């Protein structure tokens, strides 16, 4: 069974802390993505990566960075957490297929609360 | 730029009734379109996808969607709702180069007995 695993389901962090959200996929996918989900706004793309050490900004990259040192692992970093980053974060992966046959597989999500 | 509009943030149906969730897209190139479902406290699961092979697409759990280019629509339907269909549904369009998804804001489906 294909799997995208996010390291935490729930996290509570303090304002100003550096926060790491980890994601691992076991499908040998080239593409990995971080989305943020907020009520009434749907999912918005933060960053994505199409290869090891490669990263591209999505629609809302401000306040975030990412790291992809290994193909299977994609980390989202909040350099200095703020309360407006309280949200559900979803990681996804897909194979390199130019969109046509690339179904994205999602992790269970990490609900982050910044206090 | 691509975009997706889902009409209705909440849709309520009775068990056994027709389910219709609306999705309109905007894309400068022929789109790849997806419907995902999210059950409470879970990630997203693919229901079905349109990749230009056939305009009527069948998915899991009895759902289907029809691609209508003239209406730029990709509405999701199910003939008979079940209580277990209660969830949030997202329509999305894919970027052809990197497979990034642009999502609609979602529609919460409520099913009453």
mmCIF file with all atom_site columns, C-alpha atoms in Angstrom:
data_model
loop_
_atom_site.group_PDB
_atom_site.id
_atom_site.type_symbol
_atom_site.label_atom_id
_atom_site.label_alt_id
_atom_site.label_comp_id
_atom_site.label_asym_id
_atom_site.label_entity_id
_atom_site.label_seq_id
_atom_site.pdbx_PDB_ins_code
_atom_site.Cartn_x
_atom_site.Cartn_y
_atom_site.Cartn_z
_atom_site.occupancy
_atom_site.B_iso_or_equiv
_atom_site.pdbx_formal_charge
_atom_site.auth_seq_id
_atom_site.auth_comp_id
_atom_site.auth_asym_id
_atom_site.auth_atom_id
_atom_site.pdbx_PDB_model_num
ATOM 1   C CA . UNK A 1 1   ? 0.000   0.000  0.000   1.00 0.00 ? 1   UNK A CA 1
ATOM 2   C CA . UNK A 1 2   ? 1.392   3.356  -1.011  1.00 0.00 ? 2   UNK A CA 1
ATOM 3   C CA . UNK A 1 3   ? 2.204   5.667  1.785   1.00 0.00 ? 3   UNK A CA 1
ATOM 4   C CA . UNK A 1 4   ? 3.026   9.250  2.589   1.00 0.00 ? 4   UNK A CA 1
ATOM 5   C CA . UNK A 1 5   ? 3.837   9.604  6.258   1.00 0.00 ? 5   UNK A CA 1
ATOM 6   C CA . UNK A 1 6   ? 3.937   12.849 8.174   1.00 0.00 ? 6   UNK A CA 1
ATOM 7   C CA . UNK A 1 7   ? 5.878   12.658 11.403  1.00 0.00 ? 7   UNK A CA 1
ATOM 8   C CA . UNK A 1 8   ? 3.279   14.305 13.629  1.00 0.00 ? 8   UNK A CA 1
ATOM 9   C CA . UNK A 1 9   ? -0.518  14.506 13.599  1.00 0.00 ? 9   UNK A CA 1
ATOM 10  C CA . UNK A 1 10  ? -0.664  17.335 16.103  1.00 0.00 ? 10  UNK A CA 1
ATOM 11  C CA . UNK A 1 11  ? 1.913   19.913 17.133  1.00 0.00 ? 11  UNK A CA 1
ATOM 12  C CA . UNK A 1 12  ? 1.792   22.852 19.519  1.00 0.00 ? 12  UNK A CA 1
ATOM 13  C CA . UNK A 1 13  ? 4.621   25.354 19.263  1.00 0.00 ? 13  UNK A CA 1
ATOM 14  C CA . UNK A 1 14  ? 5.381   28.752 20.708  1.00 0.00 ? 14  UNK A CA 1
ATOM 15  C CA . UNK A 1 15  ? 5.666   31.959 18.723  1.00 0.00 ? 15  UNK A CA 1
ATOM 16  C CA . UNK A 1 16  ? 9.208   32.457 17.476  1.00 0.00 ? 16  UNK A CA 1
ATOM 17  C CA . UNK A 1 17  ? 10.169  28.792 17.603  1.00 0.00 ? 17  UNK A CA 1
ATOM 18  C CA . UNK A 1 18  ? 11.771  27.084 14.627  1.00 0.00 ? 18  UNK A CA 1
ATOM 19  C CA . UNK A 1 19  ? 9.471   24.282 13.542  1.00 0.00 ? 19  UNK A CA 1
ATOM 20  C CA . UNK A 1 20  ? 10.221  21.260 11.375  1.00 0.00 ? 20  UNK A CA 1
ATOM 21  C CA . UNK A 1 21  ? 7.480   19.257 9.688   1.00 0.00 ? 21  UNK A CA 1
ATOM 22  C CA . UNK A 1 22  ? 8.722   16.004 8.220   1.00 0.00 ? 22  UNK A CA 1
ATOM 23  C CA . UNK A 1 23  ? 7.294   13.963 5.377   1.00 0.00 ? 23  UNK A CA 1
ATOM 24  C CA . UNK A 1 24  ? 8.443   10.609 4.018   1.00 0.00 ? 24  UNK A CA 1
ATOM 25  C CA . UNK A 1 25  ? 7.103   8.701  1.006   1.00 0.00 ? 25  UNK A CA 1
ATOM 26  C CA . UNK A 1 26  ? 7.813   5.111  0.076   1.00 0.00 ? 26  UNK A CA 1
ATOM 27  C CA . UNK A 1 27  ? 6.769   5.196  -3.583  1.00 0.00 ? 27  UNK A CA 1
ATOM 28  C CA . UNK A 1 28  ? 10.033  6.448  -5.113  1.00 0.00 ? 28  UNK A CA 1
ATOM 29  C CA . UNK A 1 29  ? 8.195   9.533  -6.349  1.00 0.00 ? 29  UNK A CA 1
ATOM 30  C CA . UNK A 1 30  ? 10.127  12.398 -7.892  1.00 0.00 ? 30  UNK A CA 1
ATOM 31  C CA . UNK A 1 31  ? 7.665   15.131 -6.924  1.00 0.00 ? 31  UNK A CA 1
ATOM 32  C CA . UNK A 1 32  ? 6.857   16.179 -3.386  1.00 0.00 ? 32  UNK A CA 1
ATOM 33  C CA . UNK A 1 33  ? 4.625   19.003 -2.208  1.00 0.00 ? 33  UNK A CA 1
ATOM 34  C CA . UNK A 1 34  ? 3.631   20.924 0.895   1.00 0.00 ? 34  UNK A CA 1
ATOM 35  C CA . UNK A 1 35  ? 0.142   22.396 1.076   1.00 0.00 ? 35  UNK A CA 1
ATOM 36  C CA . UNK A 1 36  ? -1.555  24.415 3.748   1.00 0.00 ? 36  UNK A CA 1
ATOM 37  C CA . UNK A 1 37  ? -5.278  23.906 4.413   1.00 0.00 ? 37  UNK A CA 1
ATOM 38  C CA . UNK A 1 38  ? -7.459  26.522 6.057   1.00 0.00 ? 38  UNK A CA 1
ATOM 39  C CA . UNK A 1 39  ? -11.267 26.550 6.413   1.00 0.00 ? 39  UNK A CA 1
ATOM 40  C CA . UNK A 1 40  ? -12.914 28.319 3.523   1.00 0.00 ? 40  UNK A CA 1
ATOM 41  C CA . UNK A 1 41  ? -9.646  28.659 1.622   1.00 0.00 ? 41  UNK A CA 1
ATOM 42  C CA . UNK A 1 42  ? -9.083  25.104 0.459   1.00 0.00 ? 42  UNK A CA 1
ATOM 43  C CA . UNK A 1 43  ? -5.514  23.913 -0.016  1.00 0.00 ? 43  UNK A CA 1
ATOM 44  C CA . UNK A 1 44  ? -2.760  26.278 -1.040  1.00 0.00 ? 44  UNK A CA 1
ATOM 45  C CA . UNK A 1 45  ? 0.666   25.278 -2.289  1.00 0.00 ? 45  UNK A CA 1
ATOM 46  C CA . UNK A 1 46  ? 3.599   26.402 -0.139  1.00 0.00 ? 46  UNK A CA 1
ATOM 47  C CA . UNK A 1 47  ? 6.602   24.735 -1.808  1.00 0.00 ? 47  UNK A CA 1
ATOM 48  C CA . UNK A 1 48  ? 7.311   21.777 -4.021  1.00 0.00 ? 48  UNK A CA 1
ATOM 49  C CA . UNK A 1 49  ? 10.293  19.779 -5.156  1.00 0.00 ? 49  UNK A CA 1
ATOM 50  C CA . UNK A 1 50  ? 10.758  17.765 -8.348  1.00 0.00 ? 50  UNK A CA 1
ATOM 51  C CA . UNK A 1 51  ? 14.164  16.320 -7.498  1.00 0.00 ? 51  UNK A CA 1
ATOM 52  C CA . UNK A 1 52  ? 16.615  15.972 -4.652  1.00 0.00 ? 52  UNK A CA 1
ATOM 53  C CA . UNK A 1 53  ? 17.954  19.363 -3.549  1.00 0.00 ? 53  UNK A CA 1
ATOM 54  C CA . UNK A 1 54  ? 15.589  21.118 -5.951  1.00 0.00 ? 54  UNK A CA 1
ATOM 55  C CA . UNK A 1 55  ? 12.801  23.336 -4.661  1.00 0.00 ? 55  UNK A CA 1
ATOM 56  C CA . UNK A 1 56  ? 10.300  25.741 -6.111  1.00 0.00 ? 56  UNK A CA 1
ATOM 57  C CA . UNK A 1 57  ? 8.072   28.309 -4.450  1.00 0.00 ? 57  UNK A CA 1
ATOM 58  C CA . UNK A 1 58  ? 4.357   27.782 -4.547  1.00 0.00 ? 58  UNK A CA 1
ATOM 59  C CA . UNK A 1 59  ? 1.641   30.337 -4.007  1.00 0.00 ? 59  UNK A CA 1
ATOM 60  C CA . UNK A 1 60  ? 2.319   31.167 -0.349  1.00 0.00 ? 60  UNK A CA 1
ATOM 61  C CA . UNK A 1 61  ? 6.033   30.584 0.454   1.00 0.00 ? 61  UNK A CA 1
ATOM 62  C CA . UNK A 1 62  ? 6.511   33.541 2.792   1.00 0.00 ? 62  UNK A CA 1
ATOM 63  C CA . UNK A 1 63  ? 7.651   32.478 6.255   1.00 0.00 ? 63  UNK A CA 1
ATOM 64  C CA . UNK A 1 64  ? 8.517   28.949 5.112   1.00 0.00 ? 64  UNK A CA 1
ATOM 65  C CA . UNK A 1 65  ? 11.469  27.100 3.707   1.00 0.00 ? 65  UNK A CA 1
ATOM 66  C CA . UNK A 1 66  ? 11.983  23.479 2.663   1.00 0.00 ? 66  UNK A CA 1
ATOM 67  C CA . UNK A 1 67  ? 14.689  20.876 2.485   1.00 0.00 ? 67  UNK A CA 1
ATOM 68  C CA . UNK A 1 68  ? 15.009  17.800 0.324   1.00 0.00 ? 68  UNK A CA 1
ATOM 69  C CA . UNK A 1 69  ? 18.284  15.999 0.955   1.00 0.00 ? 69  UNK A CA 1
ATOM 70  C CA . UNK A 1 70  ? 16.956  12.547 0.070   1.00 0.00 ? 70  UNK A CA 1
ATOM 71  C CA . UNK A 1 71  ? 14.409  11.531 -2.536  1.00 0.00 ? 71  UNK A CA 1
ATOM 72  C CA . UNK A 1 72  ? 11.976  10.084 -0.043  1.00 0.00 ? 72  UNK A CA 1
ATOM 73  C CA . UNK A 1 73  ? 12.022  12.925 2.476   1.00 0.00 ? 73  UNK A CA 1
ATOM 74  C CA . UNK A 1 74  ? 10.718  16.482 2.216   1.00 0.00 ? 74  UNK A CA 1
ATOM 75  C CA . UNK A 1 75  ? 10.810  18.816 5.189   1.00 0.00 ? 75  UNK A CA 1
ATOM 76  C CA . UNK A 1 76  ? 8.892   22.025 5.741   1.00 0.00 ? 76  UNK A CA 1
ATOM 77  C CA . UNK A 1 77  ? 10.558  24.561 8.014   1.00 0.00 ? 77  UNK A CA 1
ATOM 78  C CA . UNK A 1 78  ? 8.948   27.476 9.776   1.00 0.00 ? 78  UNK A CA 1
ATOM 79  C CA . UNK A 1 79  ? 11.919  29.678 10.562  1.00 0.00 ? 79  UNK A CA 1
ATOM 80  C CA . UNK A 1 80  ? 10.116  31.667 13.259  1.00 0.00 ? 80  UNK A CA 1
ATOM 81  C CA . UNK A 1 81  ? 6.634   30.413 13.919  1.00 0.00 ? 81  UNK A CA 1
ATOM 82  C CA . UNK A 1 82  ? 3.824   32.936 14.125  1.00 0.00 ? 82  UNK A CA 1
ATOM 83  C CA . UNK A 1 83  ? 0.198   32.569 15.158  1.00 0.00 ? 83  UNK A CA 1
ATOM 84  C CA . UNK A 1 84  ? -0.978  33.096 11.565  1.00 0.00 ? 84  UNK A CA 1
ATOM 85  C CA . UNK A 1 85  ? 0.797   29.878 10.666  1.00 0.00 ? 85  UNK A CA 1
ATOM 86  C CA . UNK A 1 86  ? -1.625  27.894 12.781  1.00 0.00 ? 86  UNK A CA 1
ATOM 87  C CA . UNK A 1 87  ? -3.106  25.542 10.193  1.00 0.00 ? 87  UNK A CA 1
ATOM 88  C CA . UNK A 1 88  ? -3.345  22.027 8.806   1.00 0.00 ? 88  UNK A CA 1
ATOM 89  C CA . UNK A 1 89  ? -0.300  21.096 6.735   1.00 0.00 ? 89  UNK A CA 1
ATOM 90  C CA . UNK A 1 90  ? -0.538  18.376 4.117   1.00 0.00 ? 90  UNK A CA 1
ATOM 91  C CA . UNK A 1 91  ? 2.352   16.689 2.355   1.00 0.00 ? 91  UNK A CA 1
ATOM 92  C CA . UNK A 1 92  ? 1.883   14.943 -0.982  1.00 0.00 ? 92  UNK A CA 1
ATOM 93  C CA . UNK A 1 93  ? 3.944   13.101 -3.547  1.00 0.00 ? 93  UNK A CA 1
ATOM 94  C CA . UNK A 1 94  ? 3.525   12.094 -7.168  1.00 0.00 ? 94  UNK A CA 1
ATOM 95  C CA . UNK A 1 95  ? 5.520   10.498 -9.930  1.00 0.00 ? 95  UNK A CA 1
ATOM 96  C CA . UNK A 1 96  ? 7.095   12.498 -12.721 1.00 0.00 ? 96  UNK A CA 1
ATOM 97  C CA . UNK A 1 97  ? 4.495   12.307 -15.468 1.00 0.00 ? 97  UNK A CA 1
ATOM 98  C CA . UNK A 1 98  ? 3.798   15.817 -16.630 1.00 0.00 ? 98  UNK A CA 1
ATOM 99  C CA . UNK A 1 99  ? 0.412   15.875 -14.930 1.00 0.00 ? 99  UNK A CA 1
ATOM 100 C CA . UNK A 1 100 ? -1.388  13.334 -17.039 1.00 0.00 ? 100 UNK A CA 1
ATOM 101 C CA . UNK A 1 101 ? -0.970  10.173 -15.056 1.00 0.00 ? 101 UNK A CA 1
ATOM 102 C CA . UNK A 1 102 ? 0.289   11.679 -11.882 1.00 0.00 ? 102 UNK A CA 1
ATOM 103 C CA . UNK A 1 103 ? -2.054  11.095 -9.047  1.00 0.00 ? 103 UNK A CA 1
ATOM 104 C CA . UNK A 1 104 ? -0.932  12.913 -5.920  1.00 0.00 ? 104 UNK A CA 1
ATOM 105 C CA . UNK A 1 105 ? -0.892  10.850 -2.741  1.00 0.00 ? 105 UNK A CA 1
ATOM 106 C CA . UNK A 1 106 ? -1.435  12.729 0.489   1.00 0.00 ? 106 UNK A CA 1
ATOM 107 C CA . UNK A 1 107 ? -0.292  12.223 4.040   1.00 0.00 ? 107 UNK A CA 1
ATOM 108 C CA . UNK A 1 108 ? -2.667  12.372 6.987   1.00 0.00 ? 108 UNK A CA 1
ATOM 109 C CA . UNK A 1 109 ? -1.810  15.959 7.744   1.00 0.00 ? 109 UNK A CA 1
ATOM 110 C CA . UNK A 1 110 ? -0.192  17.781 10.646  1.00 0.00 ? 110 UNK A CA 1
ATOM 111 C CA . UNK A 1 111 ? -2.375  20.145 12.617  1.00 0.00 ? 111 UNK A CA 1
ATOM 112 C CA . UNK A 1 112 ? -0.039  22.848 13.878  1.00 0.00 ? 112 UNK A CA 1
ATOM 113 C CA . UNK A 1 113 ? -1.063  25.296 16.577  1.00 0.00 ? 113 UNK A CA 1
ATOM 114 C CA . UNK A 1 114 ? 1.212   28.234 17.315  1.00 0.00 ? 114 UNK A CA 1
ATOM 115 C CA . UNK A 1 115 ? 0.567   29.894 20.668  1.00 0.00 ? 115 UNK A CA 1
ATOM 116 C CA . UNK B 2 1   ? -2.918  30.968 -14.390 1.00 0.00 ? 1   UNK B CA 1
ATOM 117 C CA . UNK B 2 2   ? -5.231  28.108 -13.585 1.00 0.00 ? 2   UNK B CA 1
ATOM 118 C CA . UNK B 2 3   ? -8.088  28.350 -11.135 1.00 0.00 ? 3   UNK B CA 1
ATOM 119 C CA . UNK B 2 4   ? -10.999 26.314 -9.817  1.00 0.00 ? 4   UNK B CA 1
ATOM 120 C CA . UNK B 2 5   ? -14.337 27.492 -8.478  1.00 0.00 ? 5   UNK B CA 1
ATOM 121 C CA . UNK B 2 6   ? -16.560 25.233 -6.426  1.00 0.00 ? 6   UNK B CA 1
ATOM 122 C CA . UNK B 2 7   ? -20.106 26.507 -6.098  1.00 0.00 ? 7   UNK B CA 1
ATOM 123 C CA . UNK B 2 8   ? -21.510 26.031 -2.621  1.00 0.00 ? 8   UNK B CA 1
ATOM 124 C CA . UNK B 2 9   ? -19.377 25.625 0.469   1.00 0.00 ? 9   UNK B CA 1
ATOM 125 C CA . UNK B 2 10  ? -22.006 23.254 1.896   1.00 0.00 ? 10  UNK B CA 1
ATOM 126 C CA . UNK B 2 11  ? -24.422 20.903 0.166   1.00 0.00 ? 11  UNK B CA 1
ATOM 127 C CA . UNK B 2 12  ? -27.072 18.966 2.086   1.00 0.00 ? 12  UNK B CA 1
ATOM 128 C CA . UNK B 2 13  ? -28.860 15.902 0.736   1.00 0.00 ? 13  UNK B CA 1
ATOM 129 C CA . UNK B 2 14  ? -30.969 13.125 2.137   1.00 0.00 ? 14  UNK B CA 1
ATOM 130 C CA . UNK B 2 15  ? -29.760 9.564  2.102   1.00 0.00 ? 15  UNK B CA 1
ATOM 131 C CA . UNK B 2 16  ? -30.678 8.032  -1.260  1.00 0.00 ? 16  UNK B CA 1
ATOM 132 C CA . UNK B 2 17  ? -30.884 11.371 -3.062  1.00 0.00 ? 17  UNK B CA 1
ATOM 133 C CA . UNK B 2 18  ? -28.767 12.524 -5.985  1.00 0.00 ? 18  UNK B CA 1
ATOM 134 C CA . UNK B 2 19  ? -25.471 14.159 -5.128  1.00 0.00 ? 19  UNK B CA 1
ATOM 135 C CA . UNK B 2 20  ? -24.293 17.015 -7.363  1.00 0.00 ? 20  UNK B CA 1
ATOM 136 C CA . UNK B 2 21  ? -21.158 18.984 -6.489  1.00 0.00 ? 21  UNK B CA 1
ATOM 137 C CA . UNK B 2 22  ? -20.240 21.735 -8.897  1.00 0.00 ? 22  UNK B CA 1
ATOM 138 C CA . UNK B 2 23  ? -16.789 22.618 -10.188 1.00 0.00 ? 23  UNK B CA 1
ATOM 139 C CA . UNK B 2 24  ? -15.772 25.132 -12.849 1.00 0.00 ? 24  UNK B CA 1
ATOM 140 C CA . UNK B 2 25  ? -12.222 25.615 -13.966 1.00 0.00 ? 25  UNK B CA 1
ATOM 141 C CA . UNK B 2 26  ? -10.127 28.128 -15.804 1.00 0.00 ? 26  UNK B CA 1
ATOM 142 C CA . UNK B 2 27  ? -7.128  26.989 -17.794 1.00 0.00 ? 27  UNK B CA 1
ATOM 143 C CA . UNK B 2 28  ? -5.319  28.262 -20.872 1.00 0.00 ? 28  UNK B CA 1
ATOM 144 C CA . UNK B 2 29  ? -4.427  24.717 -21.918 1.00 0.00 ? 29  UNK B CA 1
ATOM 145 C CA . UNK B 2 30  ? -6.476  21.512 -21.920 1.00 0.00 ? 30  UNK B CA 1
ATOM 146 C CA . UNK B 2 31  ? -6.741  20.726 -18.239 1.00 0.00 ? 31  UNK B CA 1
ATOM 147 C CA . UNK B 2 32  ? -6.084  17.703 -16.104 1.00 0.00 ? 32  UNK B CA 1
ATOM 148 C CA . UNK B 2 33  ? -8.831  17.706 -13.472 1.00 0.00 ? 33  UNK B CA 1
ATOM 149 C CA . UNK B 2 34  ? -9.241  15.841 -10.224 1.00 0.00 ? 34  UNK B CA 1
ATOM 150 C CA . UNK B 2 35  ? -11.761 15.308 -7.472  1.00 0.00 ? 35  UNK B CA 1
ATOM 151 C CA . UNK B 2 36  ? -10.470 14.485 -4.009  1.00 0.00 ? 36  UNK B CA 1
ATOM 152 C CA . UNK B 2 37  ? -12.391 13.583 -0.849  1.00 0.00 ? 37  UNK B CA 1
ATOM 153 C CA . UNK B 2 38  ? -11.330 14.316 2.695   1.00 0.00 ? 38  UNK B CA 1
ATOM 154 C CA . UNK B 2 39  ? -12.897 12.536 5.654   1.00 0.00 ? 39  UNK B CA 1
ATOM 155 C CA . UNK B 2 40  ? -12.594 14.183 9.083   1.00 0.00 ? 40  UNK B CA 1
ATOM 156 C CA . UNK B 2 41  ? -9.051  14.369 10.400  1.00 0.00 ? 41  UNK B CA 1
ATOM 157 C CA . UNK B 2 42  ? -7.623  12.595 7.393   1.00 0.00 ? 42  UNK B CA 1
ATOM 158 C CA . UNK B 2 43  ? -5.643  13.433 4.307   1.00 0.00 ? 43  UNK B CA 1
ATOM 159 C CA . UNK B 2 44  ? -7.049  13.637 0.794   1.00 0.00 ? 44  UNK B CA 1
ATOM 160 C CA . UNK B 2 45  ? -8.026  10.600 -1.222  1.00 0.00 ? 45  UNK B CA 1
ATOM 161 C CA . UNK B 2 46  ? -8.408  10.615 -4.995  1.00 0.00 ? 46  UNK B CA 1
ATOM 162 C CA . UNK B 2 47  ? -11.970 10.002 -6.203  1.00 0.00 ? 47  UNK B CA 1
ATOM 163 C CA . UNK B 2 48  ? -11.386 10.331 -9.931  1.00 0.00 ? 48  UNK B CA 1
ATOM 164 C CA . UNK B 2 49  ? -9.381  12.169 -12.563 1.00 0.00 ? 49  UNK B CA 1
ATOM 165 C CA . UNK B 2 50  ? -9.864  13.507 -16.077 1.00 0.00 ? 50  UNK B CA 1
ATOM 166 C CA . UNK B 2 51  ? -6.874  13.327 -18.394 1.00 0.00 ? 51  UNK B CA 1
ATOM 167 C CA . UNK B 2 52  ? -8.613  13.739 -21.781 1.00 0.00 ? 52  UNK B CA 1
ATOM 168 C CA . UNK B 2 53  ? -9.191  10.046 -22.474 1.00 0.00 ? 53  UNK B CA 1
ATOM 169 C CA . UNK B 2 54  ? -12.972 10.152 -21.933 1.00 0.00 ? 54  UNK B CA 1
ATOM 170 C CA . UNK B 2 55  ? -15.306 12.952 -20.945 1.00 0.00 ? 55  UNK B CA 1
ATOM 171 C CA . UNK B 2 56  ? -17.305 10.823 -18.501 1.00 0.00 ? 56  UNK B CA 1
ATOM 172 C CA . UNK B 2 57  ? -15.061 9.598  -15.746 1.00 0.00 ? 57  UNK B CA 1
ATOM 173 C CA . UNK B 2 58  ? -15.999 6.977  -13.199 1.00 0.00 ? 58  UNK B CA 1
ATOM 174 C CA . UNK B 2 59  ? -14.387 6.936  -9.808  1.00 0.00 ? 59  UNK B CA 1
ATOM 175 C CA . UNK B 2 60  ? -14.512 5.103  -6.546  1.00 0.00 ? 60  UNK B CA 1
ATOM 176 C CA . UNK B 2 61  ? -17.536 4.731  -4.279  1.00 0.00 ? 61  UNK B CA 1
ATOM 177 C CA . UNK B 2 62  ? -20.014 5.198  -7.141  1.00 0.00 ? 62  UNK B CA 1
ATOM 178 C CA . UNK B 2 63  ? -18.985 8.754  -8.027  1.00 0.00 ? 63  UNK B CA 1
ATOM 179 C CA . UNK B 2 64  ? -18.565 10.028 -11.548 1.00 0.00 ? 64  UNK B CA 1
ATOM 180 C CA . UNK B 2 65  ? -17.838 13.340 -13.223 1.00 0.00 ? 65  UNK B CA 1
ATOM 181 C CA . UNK B 2 66  ? -18.365 14.715 -16.698 1.00 0.00 ? 66  UNK B CA 1
ATOM 182 C CA . UNK B 2 67  ? -15.923 17.038 -18.399 1.00 0.00 ? 67  UNK B CA 1
ATOM 183 C CA . UNK B 2 68  ? -17.706 19.716 -20.429 1.00 0.00 ? 68  UNK B CA 1
ATOM 184 C CA . UNK B 2 69  ? -15.297 21.926 -22.291 1.00 0.00 ? 69  UNK B CA 1
ATOM 185 C CA . UNK B 2 70  ? -17.973 24.315 -23.555 1.00 0.00 ? 70  UNK B CA 1
ATOM 186 C CA . UNK B 2 71  ? -19.070 24.990 -19.975 1.00 0.00 ? 71  UNK B CA 1
ATOM 187 C CA . UNK B 2 72  ? -15.570 24.691 -18.437 1.00 0.00 ? 72  UNK B CA 1
ATOM 188 C CA . UNK B 2 73  ? -17.136 22.404 -15.882 1.00 0.00 ? 73  UNK B CA 1
ATOM 189 C CA . UNK B 2 74  ? -16.295 19.129 -14.163 1.00 0.00 ? 74  UNK B CA 1
ATOM 190 C CA . UNK B 2 75  ? -19.241 18.449 -11.863 1.00 0.00 ? 75  UNK B CA 1
ATOM 191 C CA . UNK B 2 76  ? -19.227 15.458 -9.524  1.00 0.00 ? 76  UNK B CA 1
ATOM 192 C CA . UNK B 2 77  ? -22.320 13.270 -9.211  1.00 0.00 ? 77  UNK B CA 1
ATOM 193 C CA . UNK B 2 78  ? -23.540 10.181 -7.431  1.00 0.00 ? 78  UNK B CA 1
ATOM 194 C CA . UNK B 2 79  ? -27.020 8.746  -8.075  1.00 0.00 ? 79  UNK B CA 1
ATOM 195 C CA . UNK B 2 80  ? -27.783 7.814  -4.479  1.00 0.00 ? 80  UNK B CA 1
ATOM 196 C CA . UNK B 2 81  ? -26.136 9.337  -1.418  1.00 0.00 ? 81  UNK B CA 1
ATOM 197 C CA . UNK B 2 82  ? -25.025 7.210  1.490   1.00 0.00 ? 82  UNK B CA 1
ATOM 198 C CA . UNK B 2 83  ? -24.340 8.362  5.013   1.00 0.00 ? 83  UNK B CA 1
ATOM 199 C CA . UNK B 2 84  ? -20.696 7.400  4.556   1.00 0.00 ? 84  UNK B CA 1
ATOM 200 C CA . UNK B 2 85  ? -20.378 9.982  1.742   1.00 0.00 ? 85  UNK B CA 1
ATOM 201 C CA . UNK B 2 86  ? -20.454 12.819 4.273   1.00 0.00 ? 86  UNK B CA 1
ATOM 202 C CA . UNK B 2 87  ? -17.073 14.488 3.839   1.00 0.00 ? 87  UNK B CA 1
ATOM 203 C CA . UNK B 2 88  ? -15.402 17.473 2.217   1.00 0.00 ? 88  UNK B CA 1
ATOM 204 C CA . UNK B 2 89  ? -14.822 17.332 -1.523  1.00 0.00 ? 89  UNK B CA 1
ATOM 205 C CA . UNK B 2 90  ? -12.183 19.226 -3.437  1.00 0.00 ? 90  UNK B CA 1
ATOM 206 C CA . UNK B 2 91  ? -11.911 19.850 -7.149  1.00 0.00 ? 91  UNK B CA 1
ATOM 207 C CA . UNK B 2 92  ? -8.423  20.540 -8.482  1.00 0.00 ? 92  UNK B CA 1
ATOM 208 C CA . UNK B 2 93  ? -6.637  21.339 -11.733 1.00 0.00 ? 93  UNK B CA 1
ATOM 209 C CA . UNK B 2 94  ? -3.081  20.178 -12.376 1.00 0.00 ? 94  UNK B CA 1
ATOM 210 C CA . UNK B 2 95  ? -0.179  22.100 -13.783 1.00 0.00 ? 95  UNK B CA 1
ATOM 211 C CA . UNK B 2 96  ? 1.167   20.121 -16.725 1.00 0.00 ? 96  UNK B CA 1
ATOM 212 C CA . UNK B 2 97  ? 4.838   20.717 -16.044 1.00 0.00 ? 97  UNK B CA 1
ATOM 213 C CA . UNK B 2 98  ? 5.232   19.988 -12.332 1.00 0.00 ? 98  UNK B CA 1
ATOM 214 C CA . UNK B 2 99  ? 1.908   18.364 -11.471 1.00 0.00 ? 99  UNK B CA 1
ATOM 215 C CA . UNK B 2 100 ? 1.174   20.958 -8.835  1.00 0.00 ? 100 UNK B CA 1
ATOM 216 C CA . UNK B 2 101 ? -2.502  21.127 -7.954  1.00 0.00 ? 101 UNK B CA 1
ATOM 217 C CA . UNK B 2 102 ? -4.654  24.232 -7.713  1.00 0.00 ? 102 UNK B CA 1
ATOM 218 C CA . UNK B 2 103 ? -7.634  23.480 -5.515  1.00 0.00 ? 103 UNK B CA 1
ATOM 219 C CA . UNK B 2 104 ? -11.077 24.907 -5.150  1.00 0.00 ? 104 UNK B CA 1
ATOM 220 C CA . UNK B 2 105 ? -12.175 25.996 -1.702  1.00 0.00 ? 105 UNK B CA 1
ATOM 221 C CA . UNK B 2 106 ? -14.003 22.743 -1.087  1.00 0.00 ? 106 UNK B CA 1
ATOM 222 C CA . UNK B 2 107 ? -17.610 21.659 -0.632  1.00 0.00 ? 107 UNK B CA 1
ATOM 223 C CA . UNK B 2 108 ? -18.790 19.985 2.548   1.00 0.00 ? 108 UNK B CA 1
ATOM 224 C CA . UNK B 2 109 ? -21.358 17.296 1.782   1.00 0.00 ? 109 UNK B CA 1
ATOM 225 C CA . UNK B 2 110 ? -23.867 16.672 4.556   1.00 0.00 ? 110 UNK B CA 1
ATOM 226 C CA . UNK B 2 111 ? -26.065 13.580 4.344   1.00 0.00 ? 111 UNK B CA 1
ATOM 227 C CA . UNK B 2 112 ? -29.145 13.281 6.523   1.00 0.00 ? 112 UNK B CA 1
ATOM 228 C CA . UNK B 2 113 ? -31.109 10.087 7.231   1.00 0.00 ? 113 UNK B CA 1
#
